[in-house]
Amino acid sequence: MRVPPLKITCDCGEVASVRHGERWTCERCDRTWNTEKIPVEEYRGLMRDLRRYRLVAAGIAVVIAGTLIPLALLVNPGLVFVVPILLGAIAIFAGPYWKRKIRERVANRPRWELDPE
Ligand SMILES: [Zn+2]
């Protein structure tokens, strides 16, 4: 999963997407914007949240597999093949919900006011 790039809107209205730590010089009015001025902790907070969403999703899959596989082996080893199908079904149903959560988190990302250099 990629971290969303920072969106810079220049005073003149020009818009650019820049990674954190990069500089951008507006082509229209020559102002330079330095994204290093953005508090790195706040930006990291966003990245941390996005990573957590991915880890939680992976964790749930591991827990389900870790519970069902031993259970299936005890009851009927043939059932082991049902586990990946079940995980796939959960991914299909929970995936859109999960993606919406991530999109909402990205949409609610903080905004910063920068001064041109
Ligand atoms: Zn500009």
Coordinates of N, CA and C and ligand atoms in Angstrom, one line a residue:
M1 N 0.8 -1.2 0.0 CA 0.0 0.0 0.0 C 0.9 1.2 0.0
R2 N 0.6 2.2 -0.9 CA 1.4 3.4 -1.0 C 0.8 4.5 -0.1
V3 N 1.7 5.3 0.4 CA 1.2 6.4 1.2 C 0.8 7.5 0.2
P4 N -0.4 8.1 0.5 CA -0.8 9.1 -0.5 C 0.1 10.3 -0.6
P5 N 0.4 10.8 -1.8 CA 1.3 11.9 -1.9 C 0.6 13.2 -1.3
L6 N 1.4 14.1 -1.0 CA 0.9 15.4 -0.5 C 0.4 16.2 -1.6
K7 N -0.7 16.8 -1.4 CA -1.3 17.7 -2.5 C -1.0 19.1 -2.1
I8 N -0.3 19.8 -3.0 CA 0.0 21.2 -2.7 C -0.8 22.0 -3.7
T9 N -1.4 23.0 -3.1 CA -2.1 24.0 -3.9 C -1.4 25.3 -3.8
C10 N -0.9 25.8 -4.9 CA -0.1 27.0 -4.9 C -1.0 28.2 -4.7
D11 N -0.4 29.3 -4.3 CA -1.2 30.6 -4.2 C -1.9 31.0 -5.5
C12 N -1.3 30.6 -6.6 CA -1.8 31.0 -7.9 C -2.9 30.0 -8.4
G13 N -3.1 28.9 -7.6 CA -4.1 27.9 -8.0 C -3.6 26.7 -8.6
E14 N -2.3 26.6 -8.9 CA -1.7 25.4 -9.5 C -1.6 24.3 -8.4
V15 N -1.9 23.1 -8.8 CA -1.9 22.0 -7.9 C -0.9 21.0 -8.3
A16 N -0.2 20.4 -7.3 CA 0.8 19.4 -7.6 C 0.7 18.3 -6.5
S17 N 1.1 17.1 -6.8 CA 1.2 16.0 -5.8 C 2.7 15.7 -5.6
V18 N 3.1 15.8 -4.4 CA 4.5 15.7 -4.0 C 4.7 14.7 -2.9
R19 N 5.8 14.0 -2.9 CA 6.1 13.1 -1.7 C 6.6 14.0 -0.6
H20 N 6.4 13.5 0.7 CA 6.9 14.3 1.8 C 8.4 14.4 1.7
G21 N 8.9 15.6 2.0 CA 10.4 15.8 2.0 C 10.9 16.4 0.6
E22 N 10.0 16.4 -0.4 CA 10.4 16.9 -1.7 C 10.0 18.4 -1.8
R23 N 10.7 19.1 -2.7 CA 10.3 20.5 -3.0 C 9.6 20.5 -4.3
W24 N 8.8 21.5 -4.4 CA 8.1 21.7 -5.7 C 8.1 23.2 -6.0
T25 N 8.5 23.4 -7.3 CA 8.5 24.8 -7.7 C 7.4 24.9 -8.7
C26 N 6.5 25.9 -8.5 CA 5.4 26.1 -9.3 C 5.8 26.6 -10.7
E27 N 5.3 25.9 -11.7 CA 5.7 26.3 -13.1 C 5.1 27.7 -13.5
R28 N 4.0 28.0 -12.9 CA 3.3 29.2 -13.3 C 3.9 30.5 -12.7
C29 N 4.1 30.4 -11.4 CA 4.5 31.6 -10.7 C 5.9 31.5 -10.0
D30 N 6.6 30.4 -10.2 CA 7.9 30.2 -9.7 C 8.1 30.2 -8.1
R31 N 7.0 30.1 -7.4 CA 7.1 29.9 -6.0 C 7.6 28.5 -5.7
T32 N 8.4 28.4 -4.6 CA 8.9 27.1 -4.3 C 8.3 26.7 -2.9
W33 N 7.8 25.4 -2.9 CA 7.2 24.9 -1.7 C 8.0 23.8 -1.2
N34 N 8.3 23.8 0.1 CA 9.1 22.8 0.7 C 8.3 21.9 1.7
T35 N 8.0 20.7 1.3 CA 7.1 19.8 2.1 C 7.9 19.4 3.4
E36 N 9.2 19.7 3.5 CA 9.9 19.3 4.8 C 9.3 20.2 5.9
K37 N 8.7 21.2 5.6 CA 8.1 22.1 6.7 C 6.9 21.5 7.3
I38 N 6.4 20.5 6.7 CA 5.2 19.8 7.3 C 5.6 19.0 8.4
P39 N 5.0 19.1 9.6 CA 5.4 18.4 10.8 C 5.4 16.9 10.5
V40 N 6.5 16.3 10.6 CA 6.7 14.9 10.1 C 5.9 14.0 11.0
E41 N 5.7 14.3 12.2 CA 4.9 13.5 13.1 C 3.5 13.3 12.7
E42 N 2.9 14.4 12.2 CA 1.5 14.3 11.8 C 1.4 13.5 10.5
Y43 N 2.4 13.7 9.6 CA 2.4 12.9 8.4 C 2.6 11.4 8.7
R44 N 3.5 11.2 9.6 CA 3.8 9.8 10.0 C 2.5 9.1 10.6
G45 N 1.8 9.9 11.4 CA 0.6 9.4 12.0 C -0.4 8.9 10.9
L46 N -0.5 9.5 9.8 CA -1.3 9.1 8.7 C -0.7 7.8 8.1
M47 N 0.6 7.7 7.9 CA 1.2 6.5 7.4 C 1.0 5.3 8.4
R48 N 1.1 5.7 9.7 CA 1.0 4.6 10.7 C -0.4 4.0 10.7
D49 N -1.4 4.9 10.5 CA -2.8 4.4 10.5 C -3.0 3.5 9.3
L50 N -2.5 3.9 8.2 CA -2.7 3.1 6.9 C -2.0 1.8 7.1
R51 N -0.8 1.8 7.7 CA -0.1 0.5 7.9 C -0.9 -0.4 8.9
R52 N -1.5 0.3 9.9 CA -2.2 -0.5 10.9 C -3.4 -1.2 10.2
Y53 N -4.1 -0.5 9.3 CA -5.2 -1.1 8.7 C -4.8 -2.4 7.9
R54 N -3.6 -2.3 7.3 CA -3.2 -3.5 6.6 C -2.8 -4.6 7.5
L55 N -2.1 -4.2 8.6 CA -1.7 -5.2 9.6 C -2.9 -5.9 10.2
V56 N -3.9 -5.1 10.6 CA -5.1 -5.7 11.2 C -5.8 -6.7 10.2
A57 N -5.8 -6.3 8.9 CA -6.4 -7.2 8.0 C -5.6 -8.5 7.9
A58 N -4.3 -8.4 7.8 CA -3.5 -9.6 7.8 C -3.6 -10.4 9.1
G59 N -3.7 -9.7 10.2 CA -3.8 -10.4 11.5 C -5.1 -11.2 11.6
I60 N -6.2 -10.6 11.1 CA -7.5 -11.3 11.1 C -7.4 -12.6 10.3
A61 N -6.7 -12.5 9.1 CA -6.6 -13.7 8.3 C -5.8 -14.8 9.0
V62 N -4.7 -14.3 9.7 CA -3.8 -15.3 10.4 C -4.6 -16.0 11.5
V63 N -5.4 -15.2 12.2 CA -6.2 -15.8 13.3 C -7.2 -16.8 12.8
I64 N -7.9 -16.4 11.8 CA -8.9 -17.3 11.2 C -8.2 -18.6 10.7
A65 N -7.1 -18.5 10.0 CA -6.4 -19.6 9.5 C -5.9 -20.5 10.6
G66 N -5.3 -19.8 11.6 CA -4.7 -20.4 12.8 C -5.7 -21.2 13.6
T67 N -6.9 -20.7 13.6 CA -8.0 -21.4 14.4 C -8.6 -22.6 13.6
L68 N -8.9 -22.3 12.3 CA -9.7 -23.2 11.5 C -8.8 -24.4 11.0
I69 N -7.5 -24.2 10.7 CA -6.7 -25.3 10.2 C -6.5 -26.4 11.2
P70 N -6.1 -26.0 12.5 CA -6.0 -27.1 13.5 C -7.4 -27.8 13.7
L71 N -8.4 -27.0 13.8 CA -9.8 -27.5 14.0 C -10.2 -28.5 12.9
A72 N -9.9 -28.1 11.6 CA -10.2 -28.9 10.5 C -9.4 -30.2 10.5
L73 N -8.1 -30.1 10.9 CA -7.3 -31.3 11.0 C -7.8 -32.3 12.1
L74 N -8.4 -31.7 13.2 CA -8.9 -32.6 14.2 C -10.2 -33.3 13.8
V75 N -11.0 -32.5 13.1 CA -12.4 -33.0 12.7 C -12.3 -33.9 11.5
N76 N -11.7 -33.2 10.4 CA -11.6 -33.9 9.2 C -10.6 -33.2 8.3
P77 N -9.4 -33.9 8.1 CA -8.3 -33.2 7.3 C -8.8 -32.7 6.0
G78 N -9.8 -33.2 5.4 CA -10.3 -32.7 4.1 C -10.8 -31.3 4.2
L79 N -11.2 -30.9 5.4 CA -11.8 -29.5 5.6 C -10.7 -28.5 5.5
V80 N -9.4 -28.8 5.5 CA -8.3 -27.9 5.4 C -8.5 -27.1 4.1
F81 N -9.0 -27.7 3.1 CA -9.1 -27.0 1.8 C -10.2 -26.0 1.8
V82 N -11.1 -26.1 2.8 CA -12.2 -25.1 2.9 C -11.6 -23.8 3.5
V83 N -10.6 -23.8 4.2 CA -10.0 -22.6 4.9 C -9.7 -21.5 3.9
P84 N -8.9 -21.8 2.8 CA -8.6 -20.7 1.9 C -9.8 -20.2 1.2
I85 N -10.8 -21.1 0.9 CA -12.0 -20.6 0.3 C -12.8 -19.7 1.2
L86 N -12.8 -20.0 2.5 CA -13.5 -19.2 3.5 C -12.8 -17.8 3.6
L87 N -11.5 -17.9 3.6 CA -10.7 -16.6 3.7 C -11.0 -15.7 2.5
G88 N -11.0 -16.4 1.3 CA -11.3 -15.7 0.1 C -12.7 -15.0 0.1
A89 N -13.7 -15.8 0.7 CA -15.0 -15.2 0.8 C -15.1 -14.0 1.7
I90 N -14.3 -14.2 2.8 CA -14.3 -13.0 3.8 C -13.7 -11.8 3.1
A91 N -12.6 -12.0 2.4 CA -11.9 -10.9 1.7 C -12.9 -10.3 0.7
I92 N -13.7 -11.1 0.0 CA -14.6 -10.5 -1.0 C -15.6 -9.6 -0.3
F93 N -16.1 -10.1 0.8 CA -17.2 -9.4 1.5 C -16.7 -8.2 2.4
A94 N -15.6 -8.4 3.0 CA -15.1 -7.4 3.9 C -14.2 -6.4 3.2
G95 N -13.6 -6.8 2.0 CA -12.7 -5.9 1.3 C -13.3 -4.5 1.0
P96 N -14.4 -4.4 0.4 CA -15.0 -3.1 0.1 C -15.2 -2.2 1.3
Y97 N -15.6 -2.9 2.4 CA -15.8 -2.1 3.7 C -14.4 -1.6 4.2
W98 N -13.4 -2.5 4.1 CA -12.1 -2.1 4.5 C -11.5 -1.0 3.7
K99 N -11.7 -1.1 2.4 CA -11.2 -0.1 1.5 C -11.8 1.3 1.7
R100 N -13.1 1.2 2.1 CA -13.8 2.5 2.3 C -13.3 3.1 3.6
K101 N -13.0 2.3 4.6 CA -12.4 2.8 5.8 C -11.1 3.5 5.5
I102 N -10.2 2.9 4.7 CA -8.9 3.5 4.3 C -9.1 4.7 3.6
R103 N -10.1 4.7 2.6 CA -10.3 5.9 1.8 C -10.8 7.1 2.7
E104 N -11.6 6.8 3.7 CA -12.1 7.8 4.6 C -10.9 8.4 5.4
R105 N -10.0 7.5 5.9 CA -8.9 8.0 6.6 C -8.0 8.9 5.8
V106 N -7.8 8.5 4.5 CA -7.0 9.4 3.6 C -7.7 10.7 3.3
A107 N -9.1 10.6 3.2 CA -9.8 11.8 2.9 C -9.8 12.8 4.1
N108 N -9.7 12.3 5.3 CA -9.6 13.1 6.5 C -8.2 13.5 6.9
R109 N -7.3 13.3 6.0 CA -5.9 13.7 6.3 C -5.8 15.1 6.6
P110 N -4.9 15.5 7.5 CA -4.8 16.9 7.9 C -4.3 17.8 6.8
R111 N -4.5 19.1 7.0 CA -4.1 20.1 6.0 C -3.1 21.0 6.7
W112 N -2.2 21.4 5.9 CA -1.2 22.3 6.5 C -1.1 23.6 5.6
E113 N -0.8 24.7 6.2 CA -0.5 25.9 5.5 C 1.0 26.1 5.4
L114 N 1.5 26.2 4.2 CA 2.9 26.4 4.0 C 3.2 27.8 3.5
D115 N 4.4 28.3 3.8 CA 4.8 29.6 3.2 C 5.7 29.3 2.1
P116 N 5.6 30.0 1.0 CA 6.6 29.7 -0.1 C 8.0 30.2 0.3
E117 N 9.0 29.6 -0.3 CA 10.3 30.0 0.0 C 10.8 31.2 -0.7
Ligands
ZN1 ZN 2.0 29.1 -8.4

